[in-house]
PDB file of C-alpha atoms in Angstrom:
ATOM      1  CA  MET A   6      -2.245  -7.296  15.460  1.00  0.00           C
ATOM      2  CA  ALA A   7       1.449  -7.386  15.745  1.00  0.00           C
ATOM      3  CA  ASP A   8       2.224  -3.755  15.339  1.00  0.00           C
ATOM      4  CA  ASP A   9       1.831  -1.028  17.897  1.00  0.00           C
ATOM      5  CA  GLN A  10      -1.322   0.547  16.521  1.00  0.00           C
ATOM      6  CA  GLY A  11      -3.116  -2.700  15.866  1.00  0.00           C
ATOM      7  CA  THR A  12      -3.859  -1.993  12.234  1.00  0.00           C
ATOM      8  CA  ARG A  13      -3.267  -4.377   9.406  1.00  0.00           C
ATOM      9  CA  THR A  14      -4.200  -5.257   5.885  1.00  0.00           C
ATOM     10  CA  GLU A  15      -5.986  -8.513   5.313  1.00  0.00           C
ATOM     11  CA  ILE A  16      -6.597  -9.956   1.873  1.00  0.00           C
ATOM     12  CA  GLY A  17      -9.659 -12.207   2.162  1.00  0.00           C
ATOM     13  CA  PRO A  18      -9.795 -15.763   0.817  1.00  0.00           C
ATOM     14  CA  GLU A  19     -11.821 -14.767  -2.217  1.00  0.00           C
ATOM     15  CA  THR A  20      -9.903 -11.653  -3.148  1.00  0.00           C
ATOM     16  CA  VAL A  21      -7.270 -11.265  -5.837  1.00  0.00           C
ATOM     17  CA  VAL A  22      -4.978  -8.254  -5.862  1.00  0.00           C
ATOM     18  CA  THR A  23      -2.935  -7.637  -8.989  1.00  0.00           C
ATOM     19  CA  GLY A  24      -0.128  -5.121  -8.747  1.00  0.00           C
ATOM     20  CA  ASP A  25       1.887  -3.569  -5.960  1.00  0.00           C
ATOM     21  CA  VAL A  26       1.016  -3.647  -2.297  1.00  0.00           C
ATOM     22  CA  ARG A  27       3.083  -1.492   0.066  1.00  0.00           C
ATOM     23  CA  ALA A  28       2.359  -1.299   3.750  1.00  0.00           C
ATOM     24  CA  ASP A  29       3.629   0.153   7.007  1.00  0.00           C
ATOM     25  CA  GLU A  30       1.642  -2.507   8.843  1.00  0.00           C
ATOM     26  CA  ASP A  31       1.218  -6.274   8.732  1.00  0.00           C
ATOM     27  CA  VAL A  32      -0.175  -7.759   5.544  1.00  0.00           C
ATOM     28  CA  VAL A  33      -2.051 -11.029   6.038  1.00  0.00           C
ATOM     29  CA  VAL A  34      -2.927 -12.923   2.876  1.00  0.00           C
ATOM     30  CA  PHE A  35      -5.718 -15.513   2.861  1.00  0.00           C
ATOM     31  CA  GLY A  36      -6.389 -14.856  -0.822  1.00  0.00           C
ATOM     32  CA  ARG A  37      -4.008 -14.007  -3.582  1.00  0.00           C
ATOM     33  CA  ILE A  38      -1.617 -11.253  -4.558  1.00  0.00           C
ATOM     34  CA  ASP A  39      -0.190 -11.374  -8.068  1.00  0.00           C
ATOM     35  CA  GLY A  40       2.606  -8.860  -7.904  1.00  0.00           C
ATOM     36  CA  THR A  41       4.859  -7.455  -5.263  1.00  0.00           C
ATOM     37  CA  VAL A  42       4.083  -7.146  -1.588  1.00  0.00           C
ATOM     38  CA  SER A  43       6.243  -5.211   0.792  1.00  0.00           C
ATOM     39  CA  SER A  44       5.721  -4.289   4.400  1.00  0.00           C
ATOM     40  CA  THR A  45       7.826  -2.500   6.961  1.00  0.00           C
ATOM     41  CA  THR A  46       6.604  -5.001   9.594  1.00  0.00           C
ATOM     42  CA  ALA A  47       5.511  -8.431   8.378  1.00  0.00           C
ATOM     43  CA  VAL A  48       3.856 -10.330   5.567  1.00  0.00           C
ATOM     44  CA  ILE A  49       1.977 -13.486   6.539  1.00  0.00           C
ATOM     45  CA  VAL A  50       0.775 -15.812   3.801  1.00  0.00           C
ATOM     46  CA  GLU A  51      -1.861 -18.007   5.386  1.00  0.00           C
ATOM     47  CA  ASP A  52      -2.668 -21.582   4.405  1.00  0.00           C
ATOM     48  CA  GLY A  53      -4.582 -21.214   1.131  1.00  0.00           C
ATOM     49  CA  GLY A  54      -3.029 -17.828   0.404  1.00  0.00           C
ATOM     50  CA  ARG A  55      -0.779 -17.185  -2.581  1.00  0.00           C
ATOM     51  CA  VAL A  56       1.736 -14.460  -3.282  1.00  0.00           C
ATOM     52  CA  GLY A  57       4.350 -13.784  -5.895  1.00  0.00           C
ATOM     53  CA  PRO A  58       6.561 -12.978  -7.668  1.00  0.00           C
ATOM     54  CA  ARG A  59       8.003 -10.927  -4.809  1.00  0.00           C
ATOM     55  CA  VAL A  60       7.443 -10.577  -1.090  1.00  0.00           C
ATOM     56  CA  GLU A  61       9.600  -8.425   1.138  1.00  0.00           C
ATOM     57  CA  ALA A  62       9.359  -7.575   4.838  1.00  0.00           C
ATOM     58  CA  PRO A  63      11.432  -7.805   8.002  1.00  0.00           C
ATOM     59  CA  THR A  64       9.433 -10.931   8.840  1.00  0.00           C
ATOM     60  CA  VAL A  65       7.835 -13.164   6.229  1.00  0.00           C
ATOM     61  CA  ILE A  66       5.798 -16.191   7.302  1.00  0.00           C
ATOM     62  CA  VAL A  67       4.652 -18.599   4.608  1.00  0.00           C
ATOM     63  CA  ALA A  68       1.908 -21.072   5.510  1.00  0.00           C
ATOM     64  CA  GLY A  69       0.487 -20.973   2.004  1.00  0.00           C
ATOM     65  CA  TRP A  70       2.185 -20.660  -1.345  1.00  0.00           C
ATOM     66  CA  ALA A  71       4.840 -18.168  -2.372  1.00  0.00           C
ATOM     67  CA  SER A  72       6.526 -18.008  -5.744  1.00  0.00           C
ATOM     68  CA  GLY A  73       9.462 -15.894  -6.809  1.00  0.00           C
ATOM     69  CA  ASP A  74      11.606 -14.020  -4.335  1.00  0.00           C
ATOM     70  CA  VAL A  75      10.787 -14.251  -0.657  1.00  0.00           C
ATOM     71  CA  ILE A  76      12.869 -11.663   1.141  1.00  0.00           C
ATOM     72  CA  GLY A  77      12.896 -11.474   4.907  1.00  0.00           C
ATOM     73  CA  THR A  78      15.289  -8.771   5.969  1.00  0.00           C
ATOM     74  CA  GLU A  79      15.189 -10.197   9.500  1.00  0.00           C
ATOM     75  CA  ARG A  80      13.683 -13.654   9.170  1.00  0.00           C
ATOM     76  CA  VAL A  81      11.609 -16.026   7.071  1.00  0.00           C
ATOM     77  CA  GLU A  82       9.487 -18.811   8.491  1.00  0.00           C
ATOM     78  CA  ILE A  83       7.968 -21.545   6.362  1.00  0.00           C
ATOM     79  CA  THR A  84       5.404 -23.522   8.307  1.00  0.00           C
ATOM     80  CA  GLU A  85       4.217 -27.132   7.958  1.00  0.00           C
ATOM     81  CA  THR A  86       1.840 -26.121   5.163  1.00  0.00           C
ATOM     82  CA  GLY A  87       4.114 -23.572   3.502  1.00  0.00           C
ATOM     83  CA  ARG A  88       5.470 -23.929  -0.029  1.00  0.00           C
ATOM     84  CA  VAL A  89       8.014 -21.722  -1.701  1.00  0.00           C
ATOM     85  CA  LEU A  90       8.864 -22.016  -5.369  1.00  0.00           C
ATOM     86  CA  GLY A  91      11.701 -19.579  -5.807  1.00  0.00           C
ATOM     87  CA  CYS A  92      14.398 -18.059  -3.686  1.00  0.00           C
ATOM     88  CA  VAL A  93      14.387 -17.272  -0.025  1.00  0.00           C
ATOM     89  CA  TYR A  94      16.660 -14.475   1.143  1.00  0.00           C
ATOM     90  CA  ALA A  95      16.959 -14.156   4.901  1.00  0.00           C
ATOM     91  CA  PRO A  96      19.639 -13.882   7.533  1.00  0.00           C
ATOM     92  CA  ARG A  97      17.593 -16.195   9.767  1.00  0.00           C
ATOM     93  CA  MET A  98      15.200 -18.849   8.627  1.00  0.00           C
ATOM     94  CA  VAL A  99      12.884 -21.496  10.033  1.00  0.00           C
ATOM     95  CA  LEU A 100      11.572 -24.330   7.881  1.00  0.00           C
ATOM     96  CA  LEU A 101       9.131 -26.441   9.849  1.00  0.00           C
ATOM     97  CA  GLU A 102       8.645 -30.124   9.219  1.00  0.00           C
ATOM     98  CA  GLY A 103       6.374 -30.526   6.209  1.00  0.00           C
ATOM     99  CA  GLY A 104       7.202 -27.158   4.711  1.00  0.00           C
ATOM    100  CA  ALA A 105       8.921 -27.166   1.329  1.00  0.00           C
ATOM    101  CA  VAL A 106      11.173 -25.001  -0.738  1.00  0.00           C
ATOM    102  CA  LYS A 107      12.036 -25.522  -4.364  1.00  0.00           C
ATOM    103  CA  GLY A 108      14.737 -23.053  -5.184  1.00  0.00           C
ATOM    104  CA  ARG A 109      17.581 -21.467  -3.348  1.00  0.00           C
ATOM    105  CA  ILE A 110      17.989 -20.316   0.193  1.00  0.00           C
ATOM    106  CA  VAL A 111      20.387 -17.419   0.522  1.00  0.00           C
ATOM    107  CA  MET A 112      21.507 -16.494   4.008  1.00  0.00           C
ATOM    108  CA  ASP A 113      24.661 -14.505   3.295  1.00  0.00           C
ATOM    109  CA  GLY A 114      22.893 -11.163   3.316  1.00  0.00           C
ATOM    110  CA  SER A 115      22.833 -10.701  -0.438  1.00  0.00           C
ATOM    111  CA  ARG A 116      19.792  -9.519  -2.313  1.00  0.00           C
ATOM    112  CA  PRO A 117      18.010 -10.878  -5.398  1.00  0.00           C
ATOM    113  CA  ASP A 118      19.768  -8.462  -7.746  1.00  0.00           C
ATOM    114  CA  SER A 119      23.220  -9.410  -6.418  1.00  0.00           C
ATOM    115  CA  VAL A 120      22.848 -13.193  -6.559  1.00  0.00           C
ATOM    116  CA  GLN A 121      23.963 -15.116  -9.621  1.00  0.00           C
ATOM    117  CA  ALA A 122      21.255 -17.189 -11.230  1.00  0.00           C
ATOM    118  CA  SER A 123      23.513 -20.116 -12.082  1.00  0.00           C
ATOM    119  CA  ALA A 124      23.035 -22.282  -9.000  1.00  0.00           C
ATOM    120  CA  PRO A 125      20.891 -25.357  -9.708  1.00  0.00           C
ATOM    121  CA  ALA A 126      17.458 -25.448  -8.123  1.00  0.00           C
ATOM    122  CA  ARG A 127      16.993 -28.157  -5.522  1.00  0.00           C
ATOM    123  CA  THR A 128      14.052 -29.356  -3.568  1.00  0.00           C
ATOM    124  CA  VAL A 129      14.548 -29.027   0.154  1.00  0.00           C
ATOM    125  CA  THR A 130      12.089 -30.768   2.407  1.00  0.00           C
ATOM    126  CA  ALA A 131      11.999 -30.402   6.134  1.00  0.00           C
ATOM    127  CA  ARG A 132      12.665 -33.685   7.926  1.00  0.00           C
ATOM    128  CA  PRO A 133      12.507 -34.630  11.556  1.00  0.00           C
ATOM    129  CA  VAL A 134      15.533 -33.387  13.381  1.00  0.00           C
ATOM    130  CA  ALA A 135      16.437 -33.079  17.023  1.00  0.00           C
ATOM    131  CA  ALA A 136      15.455 -29.507  17.695  1.00  0.00           C
ATOM    132  CA  PRO A 137      17.552 -27.468  20.092  1.00  0.00           C
ATOM    133  CA  ALA A 138      15.912 -27.281  23.506  1.00  0.00           C
ATOM    134  CA  GLY A 139      15.136 -23.600  23.143  1.00  0.00           C
ATOM    135  CA  THR A 140      13.020 -24.029  20.037  1.00  0.00           C
ATOM    136  CA  ALA A 141      11.239 -27.228  21.004  1.00  0.00           C
ATOM    137  CA  ALA A 142       8.528 -25.685  23.136  1.00  0.00           C
ATOM    138  CA  ARG A 143       7.840 -22.906  20.707  1.00  0.00           C
ATOM    139  CA  ARG A 144       7.618 -25.329  17.837  1.00  0.00           C
ATOM    140  CA  ALA A 145       5.327 -27.658  19.733  1.00  0.00           C
ATOM    141  CA  SER A 146       2.993 -24.842  20.651  1.00  0.00           C
ATOM    142  CA  ALA A 147       2.866 -23.639  17.072  1.00  0.00           C
ATOM    143  CA  THR A 148       1.996 -27.158  15.933  1.00  0.00           C
ATOM    144  CA  ALA A 149      -0.671 -27.501  18.576  1.00  0.00           C
ATOM    145  CA  THR A 150      -2.461 -24.293  17.754  1.00  0.00           C
ATOM    146  CA  ARG A 151      -2.289 -24.798  14.058  1.00  0.00           C
ATOM    147  CA  GLY A 152      -3.766 -28.261  14.375  1.00  0.00           C
ATOM    148  CA  GLY A 153      -7.090 -26.504  14.869  1.00  0.00           C
ATOM    149  CA  ARG A 154      -6.600 -24.588  11.615  1.00  0.00           C
ATOM    150  CA  GLU A 155      -6.145 -21.322  13.340  1.00  0.00           C
ATOM    151  CA  PRO A 156      -4.549 -18.681  11.125  1.00  0.00           C
ATOM    152  CA  VAL A 157      -0.835 -18.204  11.603  1.00  0.00           C
ATOM    153  CA  SER A 158      -1.414 -14.532  12.192  1.00  0.00           C
ATOM    154  CA  ALA A 159      -3.520 -15.389  15.237  1.00  0.00           C
ATOM    155  CA  THR A 160      -1.053 -18.018  16.380  1.00  0.00           C
ATOM    156  CA  ARG A 161       1.732 -15.541  16.063  1.00  0.00           C
ATOM    157  CA  ALA A 162       0.080 -13.106  18.410  1.00  0.00           C
ATOM    158  CA  LYS A 163      -0.292 -15.597  21.191  1.00  0.00           C
ATOM    159  CA  ALA A 164       2.443 -18.101  20.475  1.00  0.00           C
ATOM    160  CA  ALA A 165       4.080 -17.238  23.762  1.00  0.00           C
ATOM    161  CA  ALA A 166       0.949 -18.089  25.724  1.00  0.00           C
ATOM    162  CA  ALA A 167       0.195 -21.440  24.096  1.00  0.00           C
ATOM    163  CA  ALA A 168       0.851 -24.611  26.066  1.00  0.00           C
ATOM    164  CA  PRO A 169       3.193 -27.310  24.712  1.00  0.00           C
ATOM    165  CA  ALA A 170       1.539 -30.357  23.148  1.00  0.00           C
ATOM    166  CA  PRO A 171       2.563 -33.567  21.375  1.00  0.00           C
ATOM    167  CA  ARG A 172       4.128 -33.036  17.998  1.00  0.00           C
ATOM    168  CA  ALA A 173       2.352 -33.948  14.790  1.00  0.00           C
ATOM    169  CA  PRO A 174       3.472 -37.169  13.089  1.00  0.00           C
ATOM    170  CA  ALA A 175       6.319 -36.800  10.650  1.00  0.00           C
ATOM    171  CA  LYS A 176       5.588 -36.598   6.963  1.00  0.00           C
ATOM    172  CA  ALA A 177       7.885 -38.704   4.841  1.00  0.00           C
ATOM    173  CA  GLY A 178       9.424 -38.217   1.446  1.00  0.00           C
ATOM    174  CA  LEU A 179       9.506 -35.356  -0.988  1.00  0.00           C
ATOM    175  CA  LEU A 180       6.518 -33.158  -1.394  1.00  0.00           C
ATOM    176  CA  ASP A 181       4.945 -32.572  -4.738  1.00  0.00           C
ATOM    177  CA  LEU A 182       5.080 -28.868  -5.268  1.00  0.00           C
ATOM    178  CA  GLY A 183       3.238 -29.089  -8.563  1.00  0.00           C
ATOM    179  CA  ASP A 184      -0.106 -30.096  -7.135  1.00  0.00           C
ATOM    180  CA  ASP A 185      -0.153 -27.158  -4.835  1.00  0.00           C
ATOM    181  CA  GLY A 186       0.439 -24.824  -7.719  1.00  0.00           C
ATOM    182  CA  GLU A 187      -3.213 -24.911  -8.689  1.00  0.00           C
ATOM    183  CA  SER A 188      -5.135 -21.857  -7.724  1.00  0.00           C
ATOM    184  CA  LYS A 189      -8.074 -22.301  -5.421  1.00  0.00           C
ATOM    185  CA  ILE A 190      -9.546 -19.102  -6.713  1.00  0.00           C
ATOM    186  CA  ASP A 191     -11.497 -19.090  -9.926  1.00  0.00           C
TER     187      ASP A 191
ATOM    188  CA  MET B  26     -17.881 -14.559   1.848  1.00  0.00           C
ATOM    189  CA  GLY B  27     -14.940 -13.305   3.823  1.00  0.00           C
ATOM    190  CA  GLU B  28     -13.593  -9.846   4.298  1.00  0.00           C
ATOM    191  CA  THR B  29     -10.687  -7.963   2.832  1.00  0.00           C
ATOM    192  CA  THR B  30      -9.351  -4.970   4.701  1.00  0.00           C
ATOM    193  CA  ILE B  31      -6.861  -2.556   3.253  1.00  0.00           C
ATOM    194  CA  GLY B  32      -5.272  -1.047   6.346  1.00  0.00           C
ATOM    195  CA  PRO B  33      -4.686   2.681   6.864  1.00  0.00           C
ATOM    196  CA  ARG B  34      -0.963   2.312   6.250  1.00  0.00           C
ATOM    197  CA  THR B  35      -1.236   0.287   3.058  1.00  0.00           C
ATOM    198  CA  ARG B  36      -1.148   1.452  -0.517  1.00  0.00           C
ATOM    199  CA  ILE B  37      -2.097  -0.693  -3.503  1.00  0.00           C
ATOM    200  CA  GLU B  38      -1.414   0.131  -7.109  1.00  0.00           C
ATOM    201  CA  GLY B  39      -3.240  -2.229  -9.417  1.00  0.00           C
ATOM    202  CA  SER B  40      -6.504  -4.069  -9.223  1.00  0.00           C
ATOM    203  CA  VAL B  41      -8.524  -5.614  -6.422  1.00  0.00           C
ATOM    204  CA  THR B  42     -11.194  -8.126  -7.389  1.00  0.00           C
ATOM    205  CA  GLY B  43     -13.152 -10.850  -5.644  1.00  0.00           C
ATOM    206  CA  ARG B  44     -16.146 -11.967  -3.654  1.00  0.00           C
ATOM    207  CA  ASP B  45     -15.138 -10.706  -0.219  1.00  0.00           C
ATOM    208  CA  VAL B  46     -16.510  -7.629   1.474  1.00  0.00           C
ATOM    209  CA  LEU B  47     -13.945  -4.891   0.935  1.00  0.00           C
ATOM    210  CA  VAL B  48     -13.133  -2.305   3.573  1.00  0.00           C
ATOM    211  CA  VAL B  49     -10.698   0.393   2.535  1.00  0.00           C
ATOM    212  CA  GLU B  50      -8.923   2.354   5.237  1.00  0.00           C
ATOM    213  CA  GLY B  51      -5.805   2.892   3.144  1.00  0.00           C
ATOM    214  CA  GLU B  52      -5.163   3.800  -0.464  1.00  0.00           C
ATOM    215  CA  ILE B  53      -5.904   2.093  -3.775  1.00  0.00           C
ATOM    216  CA  ARG B  54      -4.998   3.374  -7.202  1.00  0.00           C
ATOM    217  CA  GLY B  55      -6.320   1.344 -10.098  1.00  0.00           C
ATOM    218  CA  THR B  56      -9.504  -0.660 -10.304  1.00  0.00           C
ATOM    219  CA  VAL B  57     -11.718  -2.183  -7.650  1.00  0.00           C
ATOM    220  CA  THR B  58     -14.307  -4.733  -8.754  1.00  0.00           C
ATOM    221  CA  MET B  59     -16.071  -6.765  -6.085  1.00  0.00           C
ATOM    222  CA  ASP B  60     -19.119  -9.017  -5.987  1.00  0.00           C
ATOM    223  CA  ALA B  61     -19.756  -7.953  -2.410  1.00  0.00           C
ATOM    224  CA  PRO B  62     -20.235  -4.635  -0.600  1.00  0.00           C
ATOM    225  CA  ILE B  63     -17.429  -2.083  -0.710  1.00  0.00           C
ATOM    226  CA  ARG B  64     -16.935   0.388   2.118  1.00  0.00           C
ATOM    227  CA  ILE B  65     -14.455   3.233   1.960  1.00  0.00           C
ATOM    228  CA  GLU B  66     -13.757   4.409   5.476  1.00  0.00           C
ATOM    229  CA  ARG B  67     -13.157   8.028   6.439  1.00  0.00           C
ATOM    230  CA  GLU B  68      -9.384   7.743   6.059  1.00  0.00           C
ATOM    231  CA  GLY B  69      -9.645   5.632   2.897  1.00  0.00           C
ATOM    232  CA  ARG B  70      -8.479   7.058  -0.418  1.00  0.00           C
ATOM    233  CA  LEU B  71      -9.370   5.663  -3.804  1.00  0.00           C
ATOM    234  CA  GLU B  72      -8.174   6.873  -7.143  1.00  0.00           C
ATOM    235  CA  ALA B  73      -9.902   4.146  -9.035  1.00  0.00           C
ATOM    236  CA  GLU B  74     -12.701   2.767 -11.123  1.00  0.00           C
ATOM    237  CA  VAL B  75     -14.954   1.192  -8.516  1.00  0.00           C
ATOM    238  CA  ALA B  76     -17.702  -1.352  -9.103  1.00  0.00           C
ATOM    239  CA  GLY B  77     -19.717  -3.425  -6.678  1.00  0.00           C
ATOM    240  CA  PRO B  78     -23.284  -4.238  -5.678  1.00  0.00           C
ATOM    241  CA  GLU B  79     -23.215  -1.646  -2.890  1.00  0.00           C
ATOM    242  CA  VAL B  80     -20.639   1.055  -2.485  1.00  0.00           C
ATOM    243  CA  ALA B  81     -20.484   3.157   0.684  1.00  0.00           C
ATOM    244  CA  ILE B  82     -18.129   6.117   0.513  1.00  0.00           C
ATOM    245  CA  GLY B  83     -16.982   7.711   3.733  1.00  0.00           C
ATOM    246  CA  GLY B  84     -13.536   8.769   2.572  1.00  0.00           C
ATOM    247  CA  THR B  85     -12.054  10.243  -0.575  1.00  0.00           C
ATOM    248  CA  VAL B  86     -12.822   8.830  -4.001  1.00  0.00           C
ATOM    249  CA  GLN B  87     -11.679  10.127  -7.330  1.00  0.00           C
ATOM    250  CA  GLY B  88     -12.959   8.095 -10.227  1.00  0.00           C
ATOM    251  CA  HIS B  89     -15.989   6.400 -11.659  1.00  0.00           C
ATOM    252  CA  VAL B  90     -18.222   4.500  -9.248  1.00  0.00           C
ATOM    253  CA  VAL B  91     -20.753   1.884 -10.278  1.00  0.00           C
ATOM    254  CA  GLY B  92     -23.128   0.528  -7.644  1.00  0.00           C
ATOM    255  CA  LEU B  93     -25.326  -2.186  -9.107  1.00  0.00           C
ATOM    256  CA  LYS B  94     -27.798  -1.799  -6.253  1.00  0.00           C
ATOM    257  CA  LYS B  95     -26.836   1.265  -4.275  1.00  0.00           C
ATOM    258  CA  VAL B  96     -24.262   3.983  -3.669  1.00  0.00           C
ATOM    259  CA  GLU B  97     -24.044   5.887  -0.409  1.00  0.00           C
ATOM    260  CA  ILE B  98     -21.999   9.043  -0.002  1.00  0.00           C
ATOM    261  CA  LEU B  99     -21.621   9.456   3.736  1.00  0.00           C
ATOM    262  CA  PRO B 100     -20.962  12.539   5.894  1.00  0.00           C
ATOM    263  CA  GLY B 101     -17.337  13.596   5.560  1.00  0.00           C
ATOM    264  CA  ALA B 102     -16.931  11.889   2.207  1.00  0.00           C
ATOM    265  CA  ARG B 103     -15.285  13.574  -0.723  1.00  0.00           C
ATOM    266  CA  MET B 104     -16.371  12.106  -4.031  1.00  0.00           C
ATOM    267  CA  ILE B 105     -15.093  13.453  -7.327  1.00  0.00           C
ATOM    268  CA  GLY B 106     -16.302  11.606 -10.378  1.00  0.00           C
ATOM    269  CA  ASP B 107     -19.362  10.051 -11.916  1.00  0.00           C
ATOM    270  CA  VAL B 108     -21.712   7.665 -10.220  1.00  0.00           C
ATOM    271  CA  ARG B 109     -23.921   5.120 -11.944  1.00  0.00           C
ATOM    272  CA  THR B 110     -26.437   3.328  -9.766  1.00  0.00           C
ATOM    273  CA  PRO B 111     -30.197   2.809  -9.411  1.00  0.00           C
ATOM    274  CA  ARG B 112     -30.229   4.182  -5.850  1.00  0.00           C
ATOM    275  CA  ILE B 113     -28.039   6.896  -4.402  1.00  0.00           C
ATOM    276  CA  LEU B 114     -27.909   8.483  -1.004  1.00  0.00           C
ATOM    277  CA  ILE B 115     -25.937  11.673  -0.436  1.00  0.00           C
ATOM    278  CA  SER B 116     -25.628  12.621   3.198  1.00  0.00           C
ATOM    279  CA  ASP B 117     -25.472  16.085   4.681  1.00  0.00           C
ATOM    280  CA  GLY B 118     -21.798  16.973   5.014  1.00  0.00           C
ATOM    281  CA  ALA B 119     -20.652  15.017   2.002  1.00  0.00           C
ATOM    282  CA  VAL B 120     -18.817  16.667  -0.865  1.00  0.00           C
ATOM    283  CA  PHE B 121     -19.719  15.404  -4.319  1.00  0.00           C
ATOM    284  CA  ARG B 122     -18.643  16.696  -7.673  1.00  0.00           C
ATOM    285  CA  GLY B 123     -19.622  14.702 -10.711  1.00  0.00           C
ATOM    286  CA  ARG B 124     -22.568  13.319 -12.596  1.00  0.00           C
ATOM    287  CA  VAL B 125     -25.165  10.880 -11.443  1.00  0.00           C
ATOM    288  CA  ASP B 126     -26.644   8.367 -13.842  1.00  0.00           C
ATOM    289  CA  MET B 127     -29.679   6.619 -12.377  1.00  0.00           C
ATOM    290  CA  ASP B 128     -31.073   5.329 -15.639  1.00  0.00           C
ATOM    291  CA  VAL B 129     -34.023   7.662 -15.433  1.00  0.00           C
ATOM    292  CA  GLY B 130     -36.368   6.970 -18.323  1.00  0.00           C
ATOM    293  CA  GLU B 131     -36.664   9.935 -20.643  1.00  0.00           C
ATOM    294  CA  GLY B 132     -40.114   9.081 -22.006  1.00  0.00           C
TER     295      GLY B 132
END
């Protein structure tokens, strides 16, 4: 319930939406949206959720699977379980350790229609890095809460209140995006 | 079985299918096919072909509704279209324009 009136759209784990979804509230996806999703607040793709070929919102958080264009007009966050196969457009971006992107990351303010398609696709995998002091606590708290498989949307609401905890062990090597491409929905 | 909620400030054009309970507070144009109960809240608006085991209409629906077990048209609802179901409940205060097909034997 991130927006002022506390309303949101939630796509359940066993729901498939095909087509266009437009919202003036948060859209939280546990299931699947085949089409375009846009929100004037945020789109949150939970672990197990799938969206594509286009997601657009001021804030986009990917803990599940996103294919195509992921457009965060303010920021994009890809969590430890997040996978993006496509392009991420965002002026600010967080890719947590374990999260993966196969495609391009565009942070120069351009939009999908204005970017040339000639750049080679590369796999980017988050690796352990010394996080700046300011982000360390926030990151640790996010890791701690999500360890209990709490939805990101819930974590997001109370991220500020969560206590710091030990970080999860580092994952090594490249991640296989292909295996995660299988749908969990029949 | 989880739950899918289409919020009051969301509009979907296309299809919604699945096994979750569906609560519609916003707008859907297209088709809605669920294997679990469907509830259209007072502010919900559907311009769609709707099918589910139980369909409860409290908002505005324009289209064809199939309730495999039951259809309820609640007070304040505005239903325009045909309904096919074995059991139907139309509450006082509901507006309904359309045909009802309850598979009544003609023998």
